[in-house]
mmCIF file of C-alpha atoms and ligand atoms in Angstrom:
data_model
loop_
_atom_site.group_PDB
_atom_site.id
_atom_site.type_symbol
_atom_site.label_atom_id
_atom_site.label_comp_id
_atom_site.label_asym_id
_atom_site.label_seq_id
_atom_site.Cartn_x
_atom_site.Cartn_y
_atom_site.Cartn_z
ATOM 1 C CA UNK A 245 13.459 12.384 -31.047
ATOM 2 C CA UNK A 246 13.594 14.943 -27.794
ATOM 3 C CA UNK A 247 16.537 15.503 -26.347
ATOM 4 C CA UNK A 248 17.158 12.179 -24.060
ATOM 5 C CA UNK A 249 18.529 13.210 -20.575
ATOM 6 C CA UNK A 250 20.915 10.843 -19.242
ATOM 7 C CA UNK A 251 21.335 10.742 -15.803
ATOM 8 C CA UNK A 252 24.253 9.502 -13.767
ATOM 9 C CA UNK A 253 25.093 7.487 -10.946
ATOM 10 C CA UNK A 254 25.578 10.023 -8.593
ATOM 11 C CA UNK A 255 22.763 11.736 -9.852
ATOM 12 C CA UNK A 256 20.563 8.646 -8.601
ATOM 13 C CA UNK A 257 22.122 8.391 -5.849
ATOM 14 C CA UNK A 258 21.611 11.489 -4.634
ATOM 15 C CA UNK A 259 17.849 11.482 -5.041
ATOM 16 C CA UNK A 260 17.071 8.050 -4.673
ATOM 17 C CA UNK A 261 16.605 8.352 -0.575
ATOM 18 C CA UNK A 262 15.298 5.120 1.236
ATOM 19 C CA UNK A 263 12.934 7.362 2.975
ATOM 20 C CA UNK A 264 11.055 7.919 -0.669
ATOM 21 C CA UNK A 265 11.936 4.691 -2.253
ATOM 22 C CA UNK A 266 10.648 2.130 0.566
ATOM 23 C CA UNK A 267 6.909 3.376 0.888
ATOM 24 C CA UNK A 268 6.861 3.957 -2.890
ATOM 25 C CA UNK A 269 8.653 -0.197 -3.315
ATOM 26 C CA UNK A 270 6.059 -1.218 -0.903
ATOM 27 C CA UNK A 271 2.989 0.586 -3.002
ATOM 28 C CA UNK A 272 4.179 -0.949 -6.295
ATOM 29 C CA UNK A 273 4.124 -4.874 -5.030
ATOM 30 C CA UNK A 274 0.632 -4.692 -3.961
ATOM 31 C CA UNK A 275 -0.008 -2.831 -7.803
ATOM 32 C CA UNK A 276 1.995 -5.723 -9.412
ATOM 33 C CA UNK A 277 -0.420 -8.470 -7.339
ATOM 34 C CA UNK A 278 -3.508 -6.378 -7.905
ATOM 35 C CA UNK A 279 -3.437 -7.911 -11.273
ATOM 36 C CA UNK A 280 -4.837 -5.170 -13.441
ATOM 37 C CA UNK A 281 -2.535 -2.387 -14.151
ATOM 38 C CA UNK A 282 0.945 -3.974 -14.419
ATOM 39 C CA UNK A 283 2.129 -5.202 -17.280
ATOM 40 C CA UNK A 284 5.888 -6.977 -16.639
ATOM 41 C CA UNK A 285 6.476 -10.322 -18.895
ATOM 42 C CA UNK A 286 9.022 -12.407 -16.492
ATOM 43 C CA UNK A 287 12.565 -11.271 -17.728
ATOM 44 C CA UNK A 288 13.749 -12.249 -20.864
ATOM 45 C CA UNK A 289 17.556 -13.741 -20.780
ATOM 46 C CA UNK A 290 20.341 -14.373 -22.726
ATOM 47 C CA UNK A 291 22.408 -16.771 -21.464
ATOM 48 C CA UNK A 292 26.561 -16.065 -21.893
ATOM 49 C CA UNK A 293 27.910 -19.567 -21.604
ATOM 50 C CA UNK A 294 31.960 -18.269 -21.139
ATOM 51 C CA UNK A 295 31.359 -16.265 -18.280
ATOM 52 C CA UNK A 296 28.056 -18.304 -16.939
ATOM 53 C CA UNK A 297 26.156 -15.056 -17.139
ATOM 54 C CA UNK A 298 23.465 -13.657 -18.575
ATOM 55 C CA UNK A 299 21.976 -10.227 -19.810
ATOM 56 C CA UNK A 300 18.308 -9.784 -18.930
ATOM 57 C CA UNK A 301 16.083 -7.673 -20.230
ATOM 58 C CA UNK A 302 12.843 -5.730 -17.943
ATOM 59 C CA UNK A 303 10.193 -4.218 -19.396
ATOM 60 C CA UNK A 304 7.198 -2.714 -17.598
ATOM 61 C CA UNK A 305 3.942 -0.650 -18.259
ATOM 62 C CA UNK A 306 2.613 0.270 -15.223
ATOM 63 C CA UNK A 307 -1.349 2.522 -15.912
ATOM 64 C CA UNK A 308 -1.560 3.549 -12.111
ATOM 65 C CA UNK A 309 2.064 5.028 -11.941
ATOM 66 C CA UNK A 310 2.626 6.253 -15.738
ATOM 67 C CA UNK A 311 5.444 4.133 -16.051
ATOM 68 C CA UNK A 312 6.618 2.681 -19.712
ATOM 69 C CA UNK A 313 10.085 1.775 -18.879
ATOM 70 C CA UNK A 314 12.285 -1.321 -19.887
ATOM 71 C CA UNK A 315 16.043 -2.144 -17.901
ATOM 72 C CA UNK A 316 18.793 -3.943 -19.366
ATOM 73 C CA UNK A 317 20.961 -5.979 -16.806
ATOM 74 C CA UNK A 318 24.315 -8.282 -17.065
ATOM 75 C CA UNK A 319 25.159 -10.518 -14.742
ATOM 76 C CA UNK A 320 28.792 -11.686 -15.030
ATOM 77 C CA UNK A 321 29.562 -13.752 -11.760
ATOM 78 C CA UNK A 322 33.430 -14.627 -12.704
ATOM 79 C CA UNK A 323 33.921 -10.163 -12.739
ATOM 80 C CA UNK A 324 36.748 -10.008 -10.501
ATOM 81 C CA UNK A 325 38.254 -6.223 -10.333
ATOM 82 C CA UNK A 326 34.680 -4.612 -11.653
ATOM 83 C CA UNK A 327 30.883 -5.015 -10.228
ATOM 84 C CA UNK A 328 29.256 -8.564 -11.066
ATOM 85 C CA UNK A 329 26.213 -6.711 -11.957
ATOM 86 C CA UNK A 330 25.678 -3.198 -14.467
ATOM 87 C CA UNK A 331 22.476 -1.990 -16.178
ATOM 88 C CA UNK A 332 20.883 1.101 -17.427
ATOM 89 C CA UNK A 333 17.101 2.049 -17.339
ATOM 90 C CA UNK A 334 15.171 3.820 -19.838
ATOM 91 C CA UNK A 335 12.490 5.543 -19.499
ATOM 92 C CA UNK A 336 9.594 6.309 -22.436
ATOM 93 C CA UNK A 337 6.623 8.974 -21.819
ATOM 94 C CA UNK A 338 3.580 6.283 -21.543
ATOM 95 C CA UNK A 339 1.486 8.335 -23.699
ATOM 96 C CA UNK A 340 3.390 8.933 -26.831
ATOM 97 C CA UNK A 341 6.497 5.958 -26.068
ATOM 98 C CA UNK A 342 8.902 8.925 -26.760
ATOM 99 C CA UNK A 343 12.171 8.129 -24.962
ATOM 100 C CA UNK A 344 12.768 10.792 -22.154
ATOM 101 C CA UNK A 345 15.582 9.677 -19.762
ATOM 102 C CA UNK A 346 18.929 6.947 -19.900
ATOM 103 C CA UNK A 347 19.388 6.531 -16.369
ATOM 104 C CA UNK A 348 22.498 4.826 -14.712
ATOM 105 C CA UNK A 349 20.714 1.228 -13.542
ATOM 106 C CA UNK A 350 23.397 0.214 -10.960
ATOM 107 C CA UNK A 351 22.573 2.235 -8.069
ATOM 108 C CA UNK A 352 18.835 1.271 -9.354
ATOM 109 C CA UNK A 353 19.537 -2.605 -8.833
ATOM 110 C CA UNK A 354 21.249 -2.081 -5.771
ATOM 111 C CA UNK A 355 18.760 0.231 -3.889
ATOM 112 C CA UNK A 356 15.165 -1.502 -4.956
ATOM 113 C CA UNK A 357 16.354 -5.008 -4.147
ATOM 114 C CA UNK A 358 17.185 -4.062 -0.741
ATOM 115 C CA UNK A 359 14.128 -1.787 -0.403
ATOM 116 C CA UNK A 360 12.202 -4.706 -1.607
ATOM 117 C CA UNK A 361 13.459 -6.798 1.455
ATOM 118 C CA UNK A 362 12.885 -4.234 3.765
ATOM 119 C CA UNK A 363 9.636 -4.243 2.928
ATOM 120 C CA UNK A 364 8.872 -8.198 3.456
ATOM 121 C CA UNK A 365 11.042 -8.023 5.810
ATOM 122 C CA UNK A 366 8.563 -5.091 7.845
ATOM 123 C CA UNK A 367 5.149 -7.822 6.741
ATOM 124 C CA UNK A 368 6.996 -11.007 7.623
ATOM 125 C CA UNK A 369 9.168 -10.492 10.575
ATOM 126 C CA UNK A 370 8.084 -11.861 13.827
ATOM 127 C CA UNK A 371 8.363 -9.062 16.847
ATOM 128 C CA UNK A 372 10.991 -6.814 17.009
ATOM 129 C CA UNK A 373 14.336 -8.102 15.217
ATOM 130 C CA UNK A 374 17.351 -7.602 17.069
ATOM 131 C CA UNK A 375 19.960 -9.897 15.134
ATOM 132 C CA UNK A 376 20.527 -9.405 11.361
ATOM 133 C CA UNK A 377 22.837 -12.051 9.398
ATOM 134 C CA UNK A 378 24.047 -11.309 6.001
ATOM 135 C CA UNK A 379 25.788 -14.054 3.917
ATOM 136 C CA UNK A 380 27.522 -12.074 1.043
ATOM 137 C CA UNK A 381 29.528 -9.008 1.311
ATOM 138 C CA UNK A 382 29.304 -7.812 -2.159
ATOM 139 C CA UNK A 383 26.719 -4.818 -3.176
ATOM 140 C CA UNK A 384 23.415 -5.742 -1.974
ATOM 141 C CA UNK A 385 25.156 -6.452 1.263
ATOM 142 C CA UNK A 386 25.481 -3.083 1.693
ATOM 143 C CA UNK A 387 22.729 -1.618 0.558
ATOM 144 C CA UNK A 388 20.953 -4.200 2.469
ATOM 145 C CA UNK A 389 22.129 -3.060 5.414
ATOM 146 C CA UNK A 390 20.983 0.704 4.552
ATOM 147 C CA UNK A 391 17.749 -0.191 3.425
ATOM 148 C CA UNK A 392 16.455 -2.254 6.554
ATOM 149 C CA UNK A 393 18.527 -0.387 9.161
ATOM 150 C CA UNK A 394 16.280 2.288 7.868
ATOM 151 C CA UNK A 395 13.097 0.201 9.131
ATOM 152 C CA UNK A 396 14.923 -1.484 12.540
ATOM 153 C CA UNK A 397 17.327 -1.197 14.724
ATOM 154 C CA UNK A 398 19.568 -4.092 14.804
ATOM 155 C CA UNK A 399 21.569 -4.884 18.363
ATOM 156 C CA UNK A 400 24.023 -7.020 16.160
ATOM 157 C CA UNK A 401 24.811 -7.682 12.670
ATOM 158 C CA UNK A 402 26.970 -10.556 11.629
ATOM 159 C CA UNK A 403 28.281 -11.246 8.293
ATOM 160 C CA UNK A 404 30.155 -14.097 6.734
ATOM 161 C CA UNK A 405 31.638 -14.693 3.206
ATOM 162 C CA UNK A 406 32.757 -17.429 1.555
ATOM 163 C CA UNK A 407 35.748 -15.321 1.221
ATOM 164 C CA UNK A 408 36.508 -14.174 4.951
ATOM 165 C CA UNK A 409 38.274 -10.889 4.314
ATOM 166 C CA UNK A 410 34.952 -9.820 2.255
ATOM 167 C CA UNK A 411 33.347 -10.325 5.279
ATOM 168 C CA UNK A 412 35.953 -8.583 7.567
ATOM 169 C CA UNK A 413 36.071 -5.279 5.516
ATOM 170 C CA UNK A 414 32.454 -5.020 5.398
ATOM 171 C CA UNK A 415 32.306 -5.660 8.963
ATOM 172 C CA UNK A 416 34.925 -2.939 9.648
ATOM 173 C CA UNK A 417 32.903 -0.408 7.320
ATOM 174 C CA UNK A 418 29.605 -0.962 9.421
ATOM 175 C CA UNK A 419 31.157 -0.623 12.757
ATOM 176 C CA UNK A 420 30.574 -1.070 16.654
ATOM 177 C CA UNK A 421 27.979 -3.697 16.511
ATOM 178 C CA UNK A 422 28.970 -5.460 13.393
ATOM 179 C CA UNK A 423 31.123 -9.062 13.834
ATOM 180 C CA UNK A 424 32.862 -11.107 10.162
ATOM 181 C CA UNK A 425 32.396 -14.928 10.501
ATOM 182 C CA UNK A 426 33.802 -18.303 10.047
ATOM 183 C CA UNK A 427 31.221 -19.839 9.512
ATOM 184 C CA UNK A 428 27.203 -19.520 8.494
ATOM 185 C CA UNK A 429 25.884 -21.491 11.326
ATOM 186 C CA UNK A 430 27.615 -18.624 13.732
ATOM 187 C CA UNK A 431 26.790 -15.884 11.773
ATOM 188 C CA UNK A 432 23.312 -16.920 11.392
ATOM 189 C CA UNK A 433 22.954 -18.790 15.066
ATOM 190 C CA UNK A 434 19.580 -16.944 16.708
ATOM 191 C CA UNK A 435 18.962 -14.633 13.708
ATOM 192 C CA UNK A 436 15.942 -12.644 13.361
ATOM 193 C CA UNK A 437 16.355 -11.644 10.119
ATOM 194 C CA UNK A 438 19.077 -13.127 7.482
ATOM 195 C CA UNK A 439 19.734 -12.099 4.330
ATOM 196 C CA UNK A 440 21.007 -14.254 1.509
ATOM 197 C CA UNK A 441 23.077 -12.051 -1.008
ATOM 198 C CA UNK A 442 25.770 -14.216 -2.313
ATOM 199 C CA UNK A 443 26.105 -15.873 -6.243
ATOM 200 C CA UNK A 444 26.777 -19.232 -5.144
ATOM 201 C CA UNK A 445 24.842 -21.801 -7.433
ATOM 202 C CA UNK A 446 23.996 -24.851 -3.515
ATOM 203 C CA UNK A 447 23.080 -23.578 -0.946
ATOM 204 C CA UNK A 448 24.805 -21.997 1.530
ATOM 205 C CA UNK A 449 21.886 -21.902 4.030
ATOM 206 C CA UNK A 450 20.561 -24.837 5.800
ATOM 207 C CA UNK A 451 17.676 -25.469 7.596
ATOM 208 C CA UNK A 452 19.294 -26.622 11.317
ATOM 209 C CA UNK A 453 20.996 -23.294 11.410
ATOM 210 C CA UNK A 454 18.427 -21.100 11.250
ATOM 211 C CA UNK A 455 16.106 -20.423 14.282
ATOM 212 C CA UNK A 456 12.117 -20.985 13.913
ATOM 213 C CA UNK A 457 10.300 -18.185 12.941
ATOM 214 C CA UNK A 458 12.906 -16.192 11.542
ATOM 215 C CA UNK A 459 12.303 -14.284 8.484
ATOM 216 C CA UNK A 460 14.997 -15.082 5.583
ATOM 217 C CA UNK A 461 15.254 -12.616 2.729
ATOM 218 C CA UNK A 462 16.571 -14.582 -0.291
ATOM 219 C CA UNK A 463 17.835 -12.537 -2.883
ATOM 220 C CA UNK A 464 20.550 -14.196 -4.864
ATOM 221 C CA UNK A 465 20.190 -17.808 -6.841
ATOM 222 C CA UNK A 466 18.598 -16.000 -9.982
ATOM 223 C CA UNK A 467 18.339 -18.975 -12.213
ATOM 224 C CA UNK A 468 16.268 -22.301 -12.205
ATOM 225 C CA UNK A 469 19.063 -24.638 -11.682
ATOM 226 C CA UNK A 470 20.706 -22.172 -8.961
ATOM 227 C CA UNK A 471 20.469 -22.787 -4.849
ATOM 228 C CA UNK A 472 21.160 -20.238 -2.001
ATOM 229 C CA UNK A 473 18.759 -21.851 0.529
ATOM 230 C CA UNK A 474 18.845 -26.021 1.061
ATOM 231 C CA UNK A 475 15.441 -27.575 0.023
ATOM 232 C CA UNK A 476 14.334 -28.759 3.301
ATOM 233 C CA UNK A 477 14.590 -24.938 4.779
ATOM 234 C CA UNK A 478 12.293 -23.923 1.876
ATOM 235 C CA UNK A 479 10.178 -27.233 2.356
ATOM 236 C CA UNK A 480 9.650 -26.360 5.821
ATOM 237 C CA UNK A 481 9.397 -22.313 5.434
ATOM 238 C CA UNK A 482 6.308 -20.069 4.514
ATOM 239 C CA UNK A 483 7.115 -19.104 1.230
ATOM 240 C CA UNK A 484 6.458 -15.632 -0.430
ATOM 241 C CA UNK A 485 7.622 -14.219 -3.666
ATOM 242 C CA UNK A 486 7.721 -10.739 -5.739
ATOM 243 C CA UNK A 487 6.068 -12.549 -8.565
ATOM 244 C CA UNK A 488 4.560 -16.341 -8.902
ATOM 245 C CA UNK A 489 4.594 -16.707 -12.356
ATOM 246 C CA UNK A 490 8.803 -15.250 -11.959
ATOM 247 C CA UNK A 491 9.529 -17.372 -9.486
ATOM 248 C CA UNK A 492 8.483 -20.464 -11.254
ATOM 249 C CA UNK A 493 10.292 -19.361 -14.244
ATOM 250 C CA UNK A 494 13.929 -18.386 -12.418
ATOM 251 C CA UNK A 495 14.091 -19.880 -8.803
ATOM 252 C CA UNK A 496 16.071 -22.815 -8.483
ATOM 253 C CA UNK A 497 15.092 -22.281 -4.871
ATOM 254 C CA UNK A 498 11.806 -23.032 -5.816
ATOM 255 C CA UNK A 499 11.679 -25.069 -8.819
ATOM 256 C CA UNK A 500 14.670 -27.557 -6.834
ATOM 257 C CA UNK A 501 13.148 -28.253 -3.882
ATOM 258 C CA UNK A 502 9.034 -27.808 -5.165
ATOM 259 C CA UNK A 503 8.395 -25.688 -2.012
ATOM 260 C CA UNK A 504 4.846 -24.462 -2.078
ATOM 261 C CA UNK A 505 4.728 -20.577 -3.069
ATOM 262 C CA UNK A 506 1.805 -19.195 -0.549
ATOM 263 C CA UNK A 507 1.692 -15.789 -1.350
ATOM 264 C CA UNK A 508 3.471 -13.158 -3.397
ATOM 265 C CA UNK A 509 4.725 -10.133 -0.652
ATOM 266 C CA UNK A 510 2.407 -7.677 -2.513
ATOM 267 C CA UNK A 511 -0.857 -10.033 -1.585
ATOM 268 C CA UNK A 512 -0.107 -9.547 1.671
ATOM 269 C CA UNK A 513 0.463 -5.746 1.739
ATOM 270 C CA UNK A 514 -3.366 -5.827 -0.033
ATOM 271 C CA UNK A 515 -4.151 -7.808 2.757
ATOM 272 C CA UNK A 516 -5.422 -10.879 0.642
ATOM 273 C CA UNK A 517 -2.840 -13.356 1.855
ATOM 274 C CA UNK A 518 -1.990 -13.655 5.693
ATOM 275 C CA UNK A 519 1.232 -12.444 7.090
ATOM 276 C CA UNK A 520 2.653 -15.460 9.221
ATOM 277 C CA UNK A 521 4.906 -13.951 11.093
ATOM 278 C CA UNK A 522 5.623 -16.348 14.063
ATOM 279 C CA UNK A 523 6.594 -19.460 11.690
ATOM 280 C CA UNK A 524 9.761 -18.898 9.520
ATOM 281 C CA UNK A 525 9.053 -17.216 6.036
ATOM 282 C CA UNK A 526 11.417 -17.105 3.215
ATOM 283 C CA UNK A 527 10.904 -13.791 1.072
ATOM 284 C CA UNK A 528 11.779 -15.335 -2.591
ATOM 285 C CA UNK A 529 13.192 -12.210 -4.647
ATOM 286 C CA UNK A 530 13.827 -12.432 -8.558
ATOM 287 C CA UNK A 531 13.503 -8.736 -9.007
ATOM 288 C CA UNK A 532 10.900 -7.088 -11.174
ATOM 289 C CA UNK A 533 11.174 -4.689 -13.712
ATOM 290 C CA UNK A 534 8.231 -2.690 -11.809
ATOM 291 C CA UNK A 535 10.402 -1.892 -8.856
ATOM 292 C CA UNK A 536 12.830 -0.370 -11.396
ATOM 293 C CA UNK A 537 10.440 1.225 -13.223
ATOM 294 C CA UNK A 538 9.160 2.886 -10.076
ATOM 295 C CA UNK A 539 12.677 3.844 -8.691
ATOM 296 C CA UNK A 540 13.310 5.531 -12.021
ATOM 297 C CA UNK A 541 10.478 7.424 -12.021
ATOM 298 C CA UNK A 542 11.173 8.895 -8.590
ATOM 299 C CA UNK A 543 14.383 10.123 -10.104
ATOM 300 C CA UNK A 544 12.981 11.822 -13.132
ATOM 301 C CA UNK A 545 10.611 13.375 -11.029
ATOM 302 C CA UNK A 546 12.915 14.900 -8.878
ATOM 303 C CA UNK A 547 14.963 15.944 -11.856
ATOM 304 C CA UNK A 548 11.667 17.878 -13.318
ATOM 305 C CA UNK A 549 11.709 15.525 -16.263
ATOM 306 C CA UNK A 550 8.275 14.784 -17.533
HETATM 307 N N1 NAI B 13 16.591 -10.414 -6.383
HETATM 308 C C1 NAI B 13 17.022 -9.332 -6.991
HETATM 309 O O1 NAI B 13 16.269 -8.424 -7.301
HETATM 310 C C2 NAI B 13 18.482 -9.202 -7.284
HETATM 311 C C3 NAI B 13 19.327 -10.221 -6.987
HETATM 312 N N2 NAI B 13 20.664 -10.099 -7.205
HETATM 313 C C4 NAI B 13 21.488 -11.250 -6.837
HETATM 314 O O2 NAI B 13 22.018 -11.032 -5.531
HETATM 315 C C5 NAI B 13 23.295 -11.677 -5.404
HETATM 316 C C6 NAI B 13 24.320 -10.676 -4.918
HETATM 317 O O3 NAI B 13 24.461 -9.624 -5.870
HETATM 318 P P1 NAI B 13 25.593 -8.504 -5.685
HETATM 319 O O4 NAI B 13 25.773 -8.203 -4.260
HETATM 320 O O5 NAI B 13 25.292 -7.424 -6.634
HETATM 321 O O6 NAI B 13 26.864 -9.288 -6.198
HETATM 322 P P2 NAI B 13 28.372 -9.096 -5.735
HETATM 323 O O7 NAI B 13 29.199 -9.721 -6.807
HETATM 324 O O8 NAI B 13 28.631 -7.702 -5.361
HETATM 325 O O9 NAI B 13 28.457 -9.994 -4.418
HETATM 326 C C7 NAI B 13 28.364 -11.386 -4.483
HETATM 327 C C8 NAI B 13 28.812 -12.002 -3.173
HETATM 328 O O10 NAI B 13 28.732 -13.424 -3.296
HETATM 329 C C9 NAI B 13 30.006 -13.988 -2.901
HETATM 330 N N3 NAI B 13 30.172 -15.230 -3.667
HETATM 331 C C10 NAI B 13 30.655 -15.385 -4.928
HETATM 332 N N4 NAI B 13 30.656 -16.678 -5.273
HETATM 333 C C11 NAI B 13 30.183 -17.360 -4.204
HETATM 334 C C12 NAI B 13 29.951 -18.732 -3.937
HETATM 335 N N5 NAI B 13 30.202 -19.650 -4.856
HETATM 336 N N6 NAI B 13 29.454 -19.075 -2.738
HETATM 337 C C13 NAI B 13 29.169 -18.130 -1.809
HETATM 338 N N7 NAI B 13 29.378 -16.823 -1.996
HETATM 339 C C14 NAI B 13 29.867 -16.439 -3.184
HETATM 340 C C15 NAI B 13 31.033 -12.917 -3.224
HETATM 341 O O11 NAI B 13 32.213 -13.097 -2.465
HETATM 342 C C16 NAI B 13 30.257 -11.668 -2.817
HETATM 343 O O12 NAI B 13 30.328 -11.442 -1.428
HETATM 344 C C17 NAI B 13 23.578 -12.276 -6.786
HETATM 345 O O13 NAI B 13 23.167 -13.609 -6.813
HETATM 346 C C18 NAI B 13 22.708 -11.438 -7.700
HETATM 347 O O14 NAI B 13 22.410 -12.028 -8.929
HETATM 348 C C19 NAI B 13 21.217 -8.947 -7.677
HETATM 349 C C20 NAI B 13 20.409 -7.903 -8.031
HETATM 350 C C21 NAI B 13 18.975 -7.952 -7.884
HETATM 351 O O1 2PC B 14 16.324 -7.864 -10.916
HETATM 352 C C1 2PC B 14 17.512 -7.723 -11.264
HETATM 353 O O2 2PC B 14 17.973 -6.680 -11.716
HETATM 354 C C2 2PC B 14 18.387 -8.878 -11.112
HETATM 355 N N1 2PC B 14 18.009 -9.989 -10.546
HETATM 356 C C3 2PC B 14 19.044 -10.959 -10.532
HETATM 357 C C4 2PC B 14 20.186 -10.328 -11.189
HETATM 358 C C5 2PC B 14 19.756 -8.945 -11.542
#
């Protein structure tokens, strides 16, 4: 075997800029929905039943972007004093299937997902967005708020927690127009743009709270018989998704309430399914290896590792 480069966490952090990861996010959903040069089998997961988490595992050959790449993720909700979430990515030369690269997959899984949002979030918002509500305060809170303050300019950003100091510190790290609250109906009370980042199993959003024709990025509730959102806000929302054939598999937001899928987000960057931006759209994200795969490859790049 070549010598396998392992690259840290810093390492990707440094590199992995939401200035180069957004547009390159955005190009690989409409490749995924193109149909023809993505290969990604819906994750694979074993289940841990003591700690009601799983370890997943990503693999993705992607022809268009030279990508053979596979992650490994856990997902241990009960973690308490370390990150719910850890992975690492590896990367294989698509040509020969020689491993090249070990790359931390934290920073990975927090920076795609929210990239991923911010580009729904740029498709499916309606008008300018002033007000952005974020329920959650763990790591894809924050780099939730990177990634799409990189797109807009938010007036006001409210966050609440099920636990309320979560939401206070966060609050306090983001600043002047950042408020913690009590409660989701005032934290999400004429939202443009919310966020759902939390690992609650019912939902935490409901549909009387939420203005029409706001745009809801749902990111947490990762397995079929999970709930972020209540069924009658999906019901009544334009739904989109990363992948169909994922989010049939692992949304209990879906698969609960049998909302209609209408489009996956990278249909509607190839312009095949409408963007309908003045009713309120849910953005349904699993996360897919290809993102990963994509991010990772960025960072090797960078780091002159073919
Ligand atoms: N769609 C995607 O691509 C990805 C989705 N995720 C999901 O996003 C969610 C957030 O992930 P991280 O920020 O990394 O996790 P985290 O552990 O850093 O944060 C989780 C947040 O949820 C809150 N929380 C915990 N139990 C709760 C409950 N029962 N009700 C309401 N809130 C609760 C915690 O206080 C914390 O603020 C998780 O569901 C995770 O599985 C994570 C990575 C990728
Ligand atoms: O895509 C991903 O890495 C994950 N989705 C849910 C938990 C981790």
């Amino acid at each position: 075997m070549d010598t396998l480069v392992i690259v840290s966490s810093e390492k990707v952090t440094d590199i992995l800029d939401y200035t180069i990861l957004i547009p390159a996010i955005e190009k690989s959903l409409a490749e995924f929905s193109k149909r023809t040069g993505v290969i990604q089998p819906v994750r694979n997961v074993v289940l841990i039943p003591e700690s009601e988490g799983f370890l997943g595992c990503m693999p993705v050959y992607s022809r268009e972007d030279d990508i053979l790449a596979a992650k490994i993720v856990s997902f241990f909700p009960q973690n308490k004093d370390v990150s719910t979430h850890h992975a690492v990515m590896l990367i294989f030369c698509a040509h020969t299937g020689i491993p090249k690269a070990l790359l931390d997959g934290d920073v990975i899984t927090a920076k795609r997902t929210a990239a991923t949002s911010a580009v729904a979030t740029k498709y499916l918002v309606n008008g300018k967005p002033d007000v952005l509500a974020l329920l959650g305060s763990g790591v894809q809170a924050r780099s939730h708020v990177a990634a799409l303050s990189e797109l807009f300019t938010f007036k006001e950003i409210r966050i609440w927690n099920h636990r309320f100091d979560g939401a206070v510190k966060l609050a306090e790290e983001i600043g002047l127009n950042c408020a913690s609250c009590r409660d989701v109906s005032e934290a999400v009370k004429n939202a443009d743009v919310i966020v759902t980042v939390t690992s609650a199993k019912n939902p935490v959003l409901r549909l009387d709270w939420v203005k029409p024709g706001a745009h809801i990025n749902a990111v947490g509730a990762c397995r079929p018989d999970w709930s972020e959102i209540d069924a009658d806000l999906m019901r009544s929302a334009v739904v989109y998704v990363d992948s169909r054939e994922g989010a049939l598999k692992e949304s209990g937001d879906i698969i609960l309430s049998q909302a209609e899928i209408y489009a996956e987000i990278g249909d509607v960057i190839l312009g095949t399914r409408e963007a309908m931006r003045e009713k309120t759209t849910v953005f349904k994200s699993l996360g897919m290896a290809i993102e990963d795969g994509v991010a990772a490859k960025l960072v090797i790049k960078k780091l002159g590792i073919e």
